[in-house]
mmCIF file with all atom_site columns, C-alpha atoms in Angstrom:
data_model
loop_
_atom_site.group_PDB
_atom_site.id
_atom_site.type_symbol
_atom_site.label_atom_id
_atom_site.label_alt_id
_atom_site.label_comp_id
_atom_site.label_asym_id
_atom_site.label_entity_id
_atom_site.label_seq_id
_atom_site.pdbx_PDB_ins_code
_atom_site.Cartn_x
_atom_site.Cartn_y
_atom_site.Cartn_z
_atom_site.occupancy
_atom_site.B_iso_or_equiv
_atom_site.pdbx_formal_charge
_atom_site.auth_seq_id
_atom_site.auth_comp_id
_atom_site.auth_asym_id
_atom_site.auth_atom_id
_atom_site.pdbx_PDB_model_num
ATOM 1   C CA . PRO Y 1 1   ? 0.000   0.000  0.000   1.00 0.00 ? 9   PRO Y CA 1
ATOM 2   C CA . GLY Y 1 2   ? 2.846   2.415  0.812   1.00 0.00 ? 10  GLY Y CA 1
ATOM 3   C CA . SER Y 1 3   ? 4.458   2.184  -2.616  1.00 0.00 ? 11  SER Y CA 1
ATOM 4   C CA . SER Y 1 4   ? 1.155   2.438  -4.504  1.00 0.00 ? 12  SER Y CA 1
ATOM 5   C CA . ALA Y 1 5   ? 0.295   5.585  -2.512  1.00 0.00 ? 13  ALA Y CA 1
ATOM 6   C CA . SER Y 1 6   ? 3.624   7.154  -3.429  1.00 0.00 ? 14  SER Y CA 1
ATOM 7   C CA . ASN Y 1 7   ? 3.140   6.124  -7.081  1.00 0.00 ? 15  ASN Y CA 1
ATOM 8   C CA . ASN Y 1 8   ? -0.264  7.787  -7.048  1.00 0.00 ? 16  ASN Y CA 1
ATOM 9   C CA . LYS Y 1 9   ? 1.307   10.891 -5.596  1.00 0.00 ? 17  LYS Y CA 1
ATOM 10  C CA . LYS Y 1 10  ? 3.917   10.983 -8.357  1.00 0.00 ? 18  LYS Y CA 1
ATOM 11  C CA . LYS Y 1 11  ? 1.219   10.634 -10.994 1.00 0.00 ? 19  LYS Y CA 1
ATOM 12  C CA . SER Y 1 12  ? -0.916  13.376 -9.452  1.00 0.00 ? 20  SER Y CA 1
ATOM 13  C CA . GLU Y 1 13  ? 2.051   15.770 -9.390  1.00 0.00 ? 21  GLU Y CA 1
ATOM 14  C CA . LYS Y 1 14  ? 2.188   15.739 -13.196 1.00 0.00 ? 22  LYS Y CA 1
ATOM 15  C CA . ILE Y 1 15  ? -1.332  17.089 -13.671 1.00 0.00 ? 23  ILE Y CA 1
ATOM 16  C CA . LEU Y 1 16  ? -2.542  20.681 -13.999 1.00 0.00 ? 24  LEU Y CA 1
ATOM 17  C CA . LYS Y 1 17  ? -3.390  21.671 -10.421 1.00 0.00 ? 25  LYS Y CA 1
ATOM 18  C CA . TYR Y 1 18  ? -6.114  24.163 -9.549  1.00 0.00 ? 26  TYR Y CA 1
ATOM 19  C CA . ALA Y 1 19  ? -8.633  24.955 -6.818  1.00 0.00 ? 27  ALA Y CA 1
ATOM 20  C CA . SER Y 1 20  ? -12.172 26.099 -7.577  1.00 0.00 ? 28  SER Y CA 1
ATOM 21  C CA . SER Y 1 21  ? -13.997 28.653 -5.423  1.00 0.00 ? 29  SER Y CA 1
ATOM 22  C CA . ALA Y 1 22  ? -17.076 26.410 -5.896  1.00 0.00 ? 30  ALA Y CA 1
ATOM 23  C CA . SER Y 1 23  ? -15.492 23.802 -3.615  1.00 0.00 ? 31  SER Y CA 1
ATOM 24  C CA . SER Y 1 24  ? -15.984 26.072 -0.569  1.00 0.00 ? 32  SER Y CA 1
ATOM 25  C CA . GLY Y 1 25  ? -19.798 26.050 -0.786  1.00 0.00 ? 33  GLY Y CA 1
ATOM 26  C CA . PRO Y 1 26  ? -22.629 27.507 -2.872  1.00 0.00 ? 34  PRO Y CA 1
ATOM 27  C CA . GLN Y 1 27  ? -21.717 30.178 -5.426  1.00 0.00 ? 35  GLN Y CA 1
ATOM 28  C CA . ASP Y 1 28  ? -21.996 33.762 -4.115  1.00 0.00 ? 36  ASP Y CA 1
ATOM 29  C CA . LEU Y 1 29  ? -24.533 35.591 -6.324  1.00 0.00 ? 37  LEU Y CA 1
ATOM 30  C CA . LEU Y 1 30  ? -22.443 38.771 -6.049  1.00 0.00 ? 38  LEU Y CA 1
ATOM 31  C CA . LYS Y 1 31  ? -19.069 37.314 -7.051  1.00 0.00 ? 39  LYS Y CA 1
ATOM 32  C CA . PRO Y 1 32  ? -17.503 35.484 -9.980  1.00 0.00 ? 40  PRO Y CA 1
ATOM 33  C CA . LEU Y 1 33  ? -16.468 31.836 -9.875  1.00 0.00 ? 41  LEU Y CA 1
ATOM 34  C CA . THR Y 1 34  ? -12.675 31.516 -9.767  1.00 0.00 ? 42  THR Y CA 1
ATOM 35  C CA . LEU Y 1 35  ? -10.185 28.789 -10.650 1.00 0.00 ? 43  LEU Y CA 1
ATOM 36  C CA . THR Y 1 36  ? -6.828  29.338 -8.921  1.00 0.00 ? 44  THR Y CA 1
ATOM 37  C CA . PHE Y 1 37  ? -3.798  27.489 -10.328 1.00 0.00 ? 45  PHE Y CA 1
ATOM 38  C CA . GLU Y 1 38  ? -0.667  26.442 -8.444  1.00 0.00 ? 46  GLU Y CA 1
ATOM 39  C CA . THR Y 1 39  ? 1.546   27.403 -11.401 1.00 0.00 ? 47  THR Y CA 1
ATOM 40  C CA . PRO Y 1 40  ? 0.971   30.372 -13.755 1.00 0.00 ? 48  PRO Y CA 1
ATOM 41  C CA . LEU Y 1 41  ? -0.680  29.505 -17.056 1.00 0.00 ? 49  LEU Y CA 1
ATOM 42  C CA . LYS Y 1 42  ? 1.234   29.680 -20.318 1.00 0.00 ? 50  LYS Y CA 1
ATOM 43  C CA . ASP Y 1 43  ? -1.935  29.353 -22.371 1.00 0.00 ? 51  ASP Y CA 1
ATOM 44  C CA . PHE Y 1 44  ? -5.682  29.078 -21.895 1.00 0.00 ? 52  PHE Y CA 1
ATOM 45  C CA . ASP Y 1 45  ? -8.647  28.914 -24.270 1.00 0.00 ? 53  ASP Y CA 1
ATOM 46  C CA . SER Y 1 46  ? -11.927 30.216 -22.844 1.00 0.00 ? 54  SER Y CA 1
ATOM 47  C CA . SER Y 1 47  ? -13.893 28.525 -25.660 1.00 0.00 ? 55  SER Y CA 1
ATOM 48  C CA . LYS Y 1 48  ? -12.885 25.192 -24.099 1.00 0.00 ? 56  LYS Y CA 1
ATOM 49  C CA . MET Y 1 49  ? -14.636 26.126 -20.831 1.00 0.00 ? 57  MET Y CA 1
ATOM 50  C CA . LYS Y 1 50  ? -18.367 25.574 -21.159 1.00 0.00 ? 58  LYS Y CA 1
ATOM 51  C CA . LEU Y 1 51  ? -20.826 26.827 -18.543 1.00 0.00 ? 59  LEU Y CA 1
ATOM 52  C CA . SER Y 1 52  ? -24.271 25.214 -18.629 1.00 0.00 ? 60  SER Y CA 1
ATOM 53  C CA . ASP Y 1 53  ? -27.244 24.200 -16.544 1.00 0.00 ? 61  ASP Y CA 1
ATOM 54  C CA . THR Y 1 54  ? -27.603 20.573 -15.457 1.00 0.00 ? 62  THR Y CA 1
ATOM 55  C CA . LEU Y 1 55  ? -29.269 19.695 -18.787 1.00 0.00 ? 63  LEU Y CA 1
ATOM 56  C CA . TYR Y 1 56  ? -26.179 21.067 -20.574 1.00 0.00 ? 64  TYR Y CA 1
ATOM 57  C CA . ASN Y 1 57  ? -28.039 24.088 -21.991 1.00 0.00 ? 65  ASN Y CA 1
ATOM 58  C CA . PRO Y 1 58  ? -25.197 26.561 -22.625 1.00 0.00 ? 66  PRO Y CA 1
ATOM 59  C CA . ILE Y 1 59  ? -24.922 29.753 -20.554 1.00 0.00 ? 67  ILE Y CA 1
ATOM 60  C CA . VAL Y 1 60  ? -22.821 32.650 -21.851 1.00 0.00 ? 68  VAL Y CA 1
ATOM 61  C CA . ALA Y 1 61  ? -20.242 33.816 -19.290 1.00 0.00 ? 69  ALA Y CA 1
ATOM 62  C CA . ALA Y 1 62  ? -17.378 36.332 -19.402 1.00 0.00 ? 70  ALA Y CA 1
ATOM 63  C CA . ILE Y 1 63  ? -14.169 34.339 -18.828 1.00 0.00 ? 71  ILE Y CA 1
ATOM 64  C CA . SER Y 1 64  ? -10.780 35.990 -18.332 1.00 0.00 ? 72  SER Y CA 1
ATOM 65  C CA . LEU Y 1 65  ? -7.301  35.362 -16.912 1.00 0.00 ? 73  LEU Y CA 1
ATOM 66  C CA . ASP Y 1 66  ? -6.066  37.797 -14.262 1.00 0.00 ? 74  ASP Y CA 1
ATOM 67  C CA . SER Y 1 67  ? -2.717  39.616 -14.423 1.00 0.00 ? 75  SER Y CA 1
ATOM 68  C CA . THR Y 1 68  ? -0.918  36.999 -12.257 1.00 0.00 ? 76  THR Y CA 1
ATOM 69  C CA . LYS Y 1 69  ? -1.903  34.352 -14.862 1.00 0.00 ? 77  LYS Y CA 1
ATOM 70  C CA . LYS Y 1 70  ? -2.879  32.128 -11.924 1.00 0.00 ? 78  LYS Y CA 1
ATOM 71  C CA . ILE Y 1 71  ? -6.598  32.921 -11.631 1.00 0.00 ? 79  ILE Y CA 1
ATOM 72  C CA . ILE Y 1 72  ? -9.319  32.344 -14.228 1.00 0.00 ? 80  ILE Y CA 1
ATOM 73  C CA . VAL Y 1 73  ? -12.400 34.456 -13.487 1.00 0.00 ? 81  VAL Y CA 1
ATOM 74  C CA . VAL Y 1 74  ? -15.857 33.316 -14.663 1.00 0.00 ? 82  VAL Y CA 1
ATOM 75  C CA . LYS Y 1 75  ? -18.401 36.162 -14.446 1.00 0.00 ? 83  LYS Y CA 1
ATOM 76  C CA . ASN Y 1 76  ? -22.110 35.535 -14.796 1.00 0.00 ? 84  ASN Y CA 1
ATOM 77  C CA . ASP Y 1 77  ? -25.404 36.877 -13.484 1.00 0.00 ? 85  ASP Y CA 1
ATOM 78  C CA . TRP Y 1 78  ? -26.029 33.837 -11.305 1.00 0.00 ? 86  TRP Y CA 1
ATOM 79  C CA . THR Y 1 79  ? -29.644 32.730 -10.821 1.00 0.00 ? 87  THR Y CA 1
ATOM 80  C CA . GLU Y 1 80  ? -30.528 31.957 -7.206  1.00 0.00 ? 88  GLU Y CA 1
ATOM 81  C CA . ASP Y 1 81  ? -30.799 28.263 -6.231  1.00 0.00 ? 89  ASP Y CA 1
ATOM 82  C CA . MET Y 1 82  ? -29.774 27.166 -9.736  1.00 0.00 ? 90  MET Y CA 1
ATOM 83  C CA . HIS Y 1 83  ? -27.461 24.220 -10.356 1.00 0.00 ? 91  HIS Y CA 1
ATOM 84  C CA . TYR Y 1 84  ? -24.610 24.782 -12.828 1.00 0.00 ? 92  TYR Y CA 1
ATOM 85  C CA . ARG Y 1 85  ? -21.915 22.772 -14.575 1.00 0.00 ? 93  ARG Y CA 1
ATOM 86  C CA . LEU Y 1 86  ? -18.590 24.106 -15.810 1.00 0.00 ? 94  LEU Y CA 1
ATOM 87  C CA . VAL Y 1 87  ? -17.028 21.612 -18.229 1.00 0.00 ? 95  VAL Y CA 1
ATOM 88  C CA . LEU Y 1 88  ? -13.278 21.989 -18.787 1.00 0.00 ? 96  LEU Y CA 1
ATOM 89  C CA . ASP Y 1 89  ? -11.910 20.371 -21.938 1.00 0.00 ? 97  ASP Y CA 1
ATOM 90  C CA . LYS Y 1 90  ? -8.721  18.367 -21.447 1.00 0.00 ? 98  LYS Y CA 1
ATOM 91  C CA . ASP Y 1 91  ? -6.597  21.045 -23.152 1.00 0.00 ? 99  ASP Y CA 1
ATOM 92  C CA . PHE Y 1 92  ? -8.421  24.152 -21.885 1.00 0.00 ? 100 PHE Y CA 1
ATOM 93  C CA . ALA Y 1 93  ? -5.241  25.357 -20.167 1.00 0.00 ? 101 ALA Y CA 1
ATOM 94  C CA . ILE Y 1 94  ? -1.517  24.611 -20.059 1.00 0.00 ? 102 ILE Y CA 1
ATOM 95  C CA . ASP Y 1 95  ? 0.692   25.916 -17.269 1.00 0.00 ? 103 ASP Y CA 1
ATOM 96  C CA . THR Y 1 96  ? 4.274   27.159 -17.603 1.00 0.00 ? 104 THR Y CA 1
ATOM 97  C CA . LEU Y 1 97  ? 5.549   23.674 -16.684 1.00 0.00 ? 105 LEU Y CA 1
ATOM 98  C CA . GLY Y 1 98  ? 3.670   22.299 -19.709 1.00 0.00 ? 106 GLY Y CA 1
ATOM 99  C CA . GLU Y 1 99  ? 1.087   20.475 -17.576 1.00 0.00 ? 107 GLU Y CA 1
ATOM 100 C CA . GLU Y 1 100 ? -2.540  20.077 -18.641 1.00 0.00 ? 108 GLU Y CA 1
ATOM 101 C CA . LEU Y 1 101 ? -5.497  17.964 -17.531 1.00 0.00 ? 109 LEU Y CA 1
ATOM 102 C CA . LYS Y 1 102 ? -5.235  14.253 -18.281 1.00 0.00 ? 110 LYS Y CA 1
ATOM 103 C CA . LYS Y 1 103 ? -8.953  14.209 -19.174 1.00 0.00 ? 111 LYS Y CA 1
ATOM 104 C CA . ALA Y 1 104 ? -11.923 16.602 -19.292 1.00 0.00 ? 112 ALA Y CA 1
ATOM 105 C CA . ASP Y 1 105 ? -13.133 17.803 -15.894 1.00 0.00 ? 113 ASP Y CA 1
ATOM 106 C CA . THR Y 1 106 ? -16.565 18.982 -14.698 1.00 0.00 ? 114 THR Y CA 1
ATOM 107 C CA . ILE Y 1 107 ? -17.186 21.367 -11.811 1.00 0.00 ? 115 ILE Y CA 1
ATOM 108 C CA . SER Y 1 108 ? -20.761 21.089 -10.503 1.00 0.00 ? 116 SER Y CA 1
ATOM 109 C CA . PHE Y 1 109 ? -22.063 23.793 -8.182  1.00 0.00 ? 117 PHE Y CA 1
ATOM 110 C CA . LYS Y 1 110 ? -25.207 25.533 -6.966  1.00 0.00 ? 118 LYS Y CA 1
ATOM 111 C CA . ALA Y 1 111 ? -25.889 29.248 -6.582  1.00 0.00 ? 119 ALA Y CA 1
ATOM 112 C CA . LYS Y 1 112 ? -26.941 30.698 -3.238  1.00 0.00 ? 120 LYS Y CA 1
ATOM 113 C CA . SER Y 1 113 ? -30.505 31.699 -2.462  1.00 0.00 ? 121 SER Y CA 1
ATOM 114 C CA . GLU Y 1 114 ? -31.448 35.385 -2.302  1.00 0.00 ? 122 GLU Y CA 1
ATOM 115 C CA . ARG Y 1 115 ? -32.737 34.689 1.235   1.00 0.00 ? 123 ARG Y CA 1
ATOM 116 C CA . GLU Y 1 116 ? -29.108 34.338 2.319   1.00 0.00 ? 124 GLU Y CA 1
ATOM 117 C CA . TYR Y 1 117 ? -28.546 38.060 1.672   1.00 0.00 ? 125 TYR Y CA 1
ATOM 118 C CA . GLY Y 1 118 ? -29.954 41.188 3.270   1.00 0.00 ? 126 GLY Y CA 1
ATOM 119 C CA . SER Y 1 119 ? -31.229 44.253 1.475   1.00 0.00 ? 127 SER Y CA 1
ATOM 120 C CA . LEU Y 1 120 ? -29.576 47.487 2.587   1.00 0.00 ? 128 LEU Y CA 1
ATOM 121 C CA . LYS Y 1 121 ? -30.750 51.094 2.601   1.00 0.00 ? 129 LYS Y CA 1
ATOM 122 C CA . LEU Y 1 122 ? -28.600 53.909 4.010   1.00 0.00 ? 130 LEU Y CA 1
ATOM 123 C CA . ASN Y 1 123 ? -29.934 57.469 4.327   1.00 0.00 ? 131 ASN Y CA 1
ATOM 124 C CA . PHE Y 1 124 ? -27.127 60.044 4.557   1.00 0.00 ? 132 PHE Y CA 1
ATOM 125 C CA . LYS Y 1 125 ? -27.633 63.476 6.107   1.00 0.00 ? 133 LYS Y CA 1
ATOM 126 C CA . ASN Y 1 126 ? -25.174 66.289 5.154   1.00 0.00 ? 134 ASN Y CA 1
ATOM 127 C CA . LEU Y 1 127 ? -23.657 64.292 2.285   1.00 0.00 ? 135 LEU Y CA 1
ATOM 128 C CA . GLU Y 1 128 ? -23.515 67.478 0.198   1.00 0.00 ? 136 GLU Y CA 1
ATOM 129 C CA . LYS Y 1 129 ? -20.490 68.691 2.179   1.00 0.00 ? 137 LYS Y CA 1
ATOM 130 C CA . ILE Y 1 130 ? -18.395 65.982 0.477   1.00 0.00 ? 138 ILE Y CA 1
ATOM 131 C CA . GLU Y 1 131 ? -17.658 66.763 -3.162  1.00 0.00 ? 139 GLU Y CA 1
ATOM 132 C CA . HIS Y 1 132 ? -16.838 63.256 -4.508  1.00 0.00 ? 140 HIS Y CA 1
ATOM 133 C CA . PRO Y 1 133 ? -18.260 60.816 -1.930  1.00 0.00 ? 141 PRO Y CA 1
ATOM 134 C CA . VAL Y 1 134 ? -17.310 57.134 -2.147  1.00 0.00 ? 142 VAL Y CA 1
ATOM 135 C CA . LEU Y 1 135 ? -18.857 54.758 0.398   1.00 0.00 ? 143 LEU Y CA 1
ATOM 136 C CA . GLN Y 1 136 ? -16.476 52.048 1.627   1.00 0.00 ? 144 GLN Y CA 1
ATOM 137 C CA . PHE Y 1 137 ? -17.461 48.888 3.514   1.00 0.00 ? 145 PHE Y CA 1
ATOM 138 C CA . VAL Y 1 138 ? -14.589 47.699 5.718   1.00 0.00 ? 146 VAL Y CA 1
ATOM 139 C CA . GLN Y 1 139 ? -13.910 44.405 7.518   1.00 0.00 ? 147 GLN Y CA 1
ATOM 140 C CA . ASN Y 1 140 ? -10.647 43.668 9.397   1.00 0.00 ? 148 ASN Y CA 1
ATOM 141 C CA . ASN Y 1 141 ? -9.258  47.027 8.227   1.00 0.00 ? 149 ASN Y CA 1
ATOM 142 C CA . GLU Y 1 142 ? -9.670  46.034 4.572   1.00 0.00 ? 150 GLU Y CA 1
ATOM 143 C CA . VAL Y 1 143 ? -12.047 47.672 2.111   1.00 0.00 ? 151 VAL Y CA 1
ATOM 144 C CA . VAL Y 1 144 ? -14.397 44.871 1.017   1.00 0.00 ? 152 VAL Y CA 1
ATOM 145 C CA . ILE Y 1 145 ? -16.394 46.878 -1.525  1.00 0.00 ? 153 ILE Y CA 1
ATOM 146 C CA . SER Y 1 146 ? -16.810 50.528 -2.575  1.00 0.00 ? 154 SER Y CA 1
ATOM 147 C CA . PHE Y 1 147 ? -19.628 52.504 -4.185  1.00 0.00 ? 155 PHE Y CA 1
ATOM 148 C CA . LYS Y 1 148 ? -19.667 56.031 -5.604  1.00 0.00 ? 156 LYS Y CA 1
ATOM 149 C CA . LEU Y 1 149 ? -22.565 57.897 -4.013  1.00 0.00 ? 157 LEU Y CA 1
ATOM 150 C CA . ALA Y 1 150 ? -24.687 59.799 -6.518  1.00 0.00 ? 158 ALA Y CA 1
ATOM 151 C CA . SER Y 1 151 ? -27.442 60.674 -4.021  1.00 0.00 ? 159 SER Y CA 1
ATOM 152 C CA . PRO Y 1 152 ? -28.003 60.773 -0.220  1.00 0.00 ? 160 PRO Y CA 1
ATOM 153 C CA . THR Y 1 153 ? -29.888 57.450 -0.378  1.00 0.00 ? 161 THR Y CA 1
ATOM 154 C CA . PHE Y 1 154 ? -27.893 54.269 -0.950  1.00 0.00 ? 162 PHE Y CA 1
ATOM 155 C CA . ASN Y 1 155 ? -29.964 51.210 -1.815  1.00 0.00 ? 163 ASN Y CA 1
ATOM 156 C CA . VAL Y 1 156 ? -28.814 47.648 -2.599  1.00 0.00 ? 164 VAL Y CA 1
ATOM 157 C CA . LYS Y 1 157 ? -31.139 44.686 -3.004  1.00 0.00 ? 165 LYS Y CA 1
ATOM 158 C CA . LEU Y 1 158 ? -28.593 41.966 -2.136  1.00 0.00 ? 166 LEU Y CA 1
ATOM 159 C CA . PHE Y 1 159 ? -25.752 42.441 0.338   1.00 0.00 ? 167 PHE Y CA 1
ATOM 160 C CA . ASN Y 1 160 ? -23.622 39.838 2.115   1.00 0.00 ? 168 ASN Y CA 1
ATOM 161 C CA . PRO Y 1 161 ? -24.606 39.615 5.790   1.00 0.00 ? 169 PRO Y CA 1
ATOM 162 C CA . GLY Y 1 162 ? -22.116 40.557 8.483   1.00 0.00 ? 170 GLY Y CA 1
ATOM 163 C CA . GLU Y 1 163 ? -20.717 43.437 10.499  1.00 0.00 ? 171 GLU Y CA 1
ATOM 164 C CA . TYR Y 1 164 ? -19.084 46.290 8.605   1.00 0.00 ? 172 TYR Y CA 1
ATOM 165 C CA . ASP Y 1 165 ? -17.270 49.505 9.437   1.00 0.00 ? 173 ASP Y CA 1
ATOM 166 C CA . LEU Y 1 166 ? -18.213 52.345 7.100   1.00 0.00 ? 174 LEU Y CA 1
ATOM 167 C CA . ARG Y 1 167 ? -16.060 55.119 5.689   1.00 0.00 ? 175 ARG Y CA 1
ATOM 168 C CA . ILE Y 1 168 ? -16.775 57.961 3.302   1.00 0.00 ? 176 ILE Y CA 1
ATOM 169 C CA . LEU Y 1 169 ? -13.868 58.859 1.031   1.00 0.00 ? 177 LEU Y CA 1
ATOM 170 C CA . ASP Y 1 170 ? -13.747 62.308 -0.591  1.00 0.00 ? 178 ASP Y CA 1
ATOM 171 C CA . ASP Y 1 171 ? -12.327 61.034 -3.876  1.00 0.00 ? 179 ASP Y CA 1
ATOM 172 C CA . GLU Y 1 172 ? -10.921 64.304 -5.249  1.00 0.00 ? 180 GLU Y CA 1
ATOM 173 C CA . ASN Y 1 173 ? -9.469  62.835 -8.449  1.00 0.00 ? 181 ASN Y CA 1
ATOM 174 C CA . ASP Y 1 174 ? -12.487 60.544 -8.962  1.00 0.00 ? 182 ASP Y CA 1
ATOM 175 C CA . ASN Y 1 175 ? -10.435 57.341 -9.376  1.00 0.00 ? 183 ASN Y CA 1
ATOM 176 C CA . GLY Y 1 176 ? -12.380 55.237 -6.839  1.00 0.00 ? 184 GLY Y CA 1
ATOM 177 C CA . VAL Y 1 177 ? -9.480  54.651 -4.405  1.00 0.00 ? 185 VAL Y CA 1
ATOM 178 C CA . TRP Y 1 178 ? -7.839  56.550 -1.547  1.00 0.00 ? 186 TRP Y CA 1
ATOM 179 C CA . ASP Y 1 179 ? -4.742  58.493 -2.631  1.00 0.00 ? 187 ASP Y CA 1
ATOM 180 C CA . PRO Y 1 180 ? -2.152  59.159 0.095   1.00 0.00 ? 188 PRO Y CA 1
ATOM 181 C CA . GLY Y 1 181 ? -0.950  62.523 -1.197  1.00 0.00 ? 189 GLY Y CA 1
ATOM 182 C CA . ASN Y 1 182 ? 2.481   63.647 -2.386  1.00 0.00 ? 190 ASN Y CA 1
ATOM 183 C CA . TYR Y 1 183 ? 4.875   65.648 -0.227  1.00 0.00 ? 191 TYR Y CA 1
ATOM 184 C CA . HIS Y 1 184 ? 6.898   66.994 -3.189  1.00 0.00 ? 192 HIS Y CA 1
ATOM 185 C CA . LEU Y 1 185 ? 3.807   68.170 -5.043  1.00 0.00 ? 193 LEU Y CA 1
ATOM 186 C CA . ARG Y 1 186 ? 2.415   69.527 -1.747  1.00 0.00 ? 194 ARG Y CA 1
ATOM 187 C CA . LYS Y 1 187 ? -0.694  67.463 -2.302  1.00 0.00 ? 195 LYS Y CA 1
ATOM 188 C CA . GLN Y 1 188 ? -2.664  66.483 0.793   1.00 0.00 ? 196 GLN Y CA 1
ATOM 189 C CA . PRO Y 1 189 ? -3.957  62.918 1.266   1.00 0.00 ? 197 PRO Y CA 1
ATOM 190 C CA . GLU Y 1 190 ? -7.582  62.478 0.279   1.00 0.00 ? 198 GLU Y CA 1
ATOM 191 C CA . LYS Y 1 191 ? -9.923  62.913 3.244   1.00 0.00 ? 199 LYS Y CA 1
ATOM 192 C CA . VAL Y 1 192 ? -11.627 59.853 4.772   1.00 0.00 ? 200 VAL Y CA 1
ATOM 193 C CA . ILE Y 1 193 ? -14.512 60.181 7.218   1.00 0.00 ? 201 ILE Y CA 1
ATOM 194 C CA . ALA Y 1 194 ? -14.912 57.172 9.506   1.00 0.00 ? 202 ALA Y CA 1
ATOM 195 C CA . ILE Y 1 195 ? -18.483 56.531 10.622  1.00 0.00 ? 203 ILE Y CA 1
ATOM 196 C CA . PRO Y 1 196 ? -18.269 55.605 14.325  1.00 0.00 ? 204 PRO Y CA 1
ATOM 197 C CA . LYS Y 1 197 ? -21.106 53.085 14.426  1.00 0.00 ? 205 LYS Y CA 1
ATOM 198 C CA . LYS Y 1 198 ? -20.682 49.639 12.865  1.00 0.00 ? 206 LYS Y CA 1
ATOM 199 C CA . ILE Y 1 199 ? -23.584 48.363 10.798  1.00 0.00 ? 207 ILE Y CA 1
ATOM 200 C CA . SER Y 1 200 ? -24.829 44.816 11.071  1.00 0.00 ? 208 SER Y CA 1
ATOM 201 C CA . ILE Y 1 201 ? -26.556 43.347 8.017   1.00 0.00 ? 209 ILE Y CA 1
ATOM 202 C CA . ARG Y 1 202 ? -28.884 40.421 8.654   1.00 0.00 ? 210 ARG Y CA 1
ATOM 203 C CA . ALA Y 1 203 ? -29.823 37.825 6.045   1.00 0.00 ? 211 ALA Y CA 1
ATOM 204 C CA . ASP Y 1 204 ? -33.403 37.789 4.716   1.00 0.00 ? 212 ASP Y CA 1
ATOM 205 C CA . TRP Y 1 205 ? -33.997 41.194 6.289   1.00 0.00 ? 213 TRP Y CA 1
ATOM 206 C CA . ASP Y 1 206 ? -34.614 44.777 5.102   1.00 0.00 ? 214 ASP Y CA 1
ATOM 207 C CA . ASN Y 1 207 ? -31.778 46.659 6.795   1.00 0.00 ? 215 ASN Y CA 1
ATOM 208 C CA . GLU Y 1 208 ? -32.252 50.457 6.936   1.00 0.00 ? 216 GLU Y CA 1
ATOM 209 C CA . VAL Y 1 209 ? -29.925 52.917 8.727   1.00 0.00 ? 217 VAL Y CA 1
ATOM 210 C CA . ASP Y 1 210 ? -29.814 56.736 8.964   1.00 0.00 ? 218 ASP Y CA 1
ATOM 211 C CA . ILE Y 1 211 ? -26.290 58.203 9.024   1.00 0.00 ? 219 ILE Y CA 1
ATOM 212 C CA . ILE Y 1 212 ? -25.503 61.825 9.959   1.00 0.00 ? 220 ILE Y CA 1
ATOM 213 C CA . LEU Y 1 213 ? -22.167 63.093 8.674   1.00 0.00 ? 221 LEU Y CA 1
#
């Protein structure tokens, strides 16, 4: 048994290795499906990746390779509670070591239900004092998602439940991110207003909060 296990290990090391985000549970309706590869890809052909329902009716998806060449991103408007299949042809991708799949592979997964999300409405008072407001949702000191605010009412039908810190960025150059400033150009960092109260978004719930700036 020991030698056959090591033989199996040697065989498995020669195959294209990747991890699918679908293996961690149902597909998030708000995010793409991702395939993350151990080794950067030398080549990939999106036409050899076929997304379909369980009856193999094709579904058009936007498929791209990120700049690290280690992550394939599959974007689609996922339908709640729907079961999907992503069929990978044997030669859909080759990594920089020349490895590819030994045979076609199928990833089966299900999309989340809309009940697993909360709707969110935020009513801002005094928003007009910020010229280019960008609303940032923060968890563990990292910006999870940002939205440009075009009006004092922010409304989203589906939002991932959890506790969030909120910040308002005054995005002077309108590029969607915080710019730290430049000492030599005598440019100040862009202003960020932290909102003291955390918000807690509950699943299957209409969450509404008034925020005074």
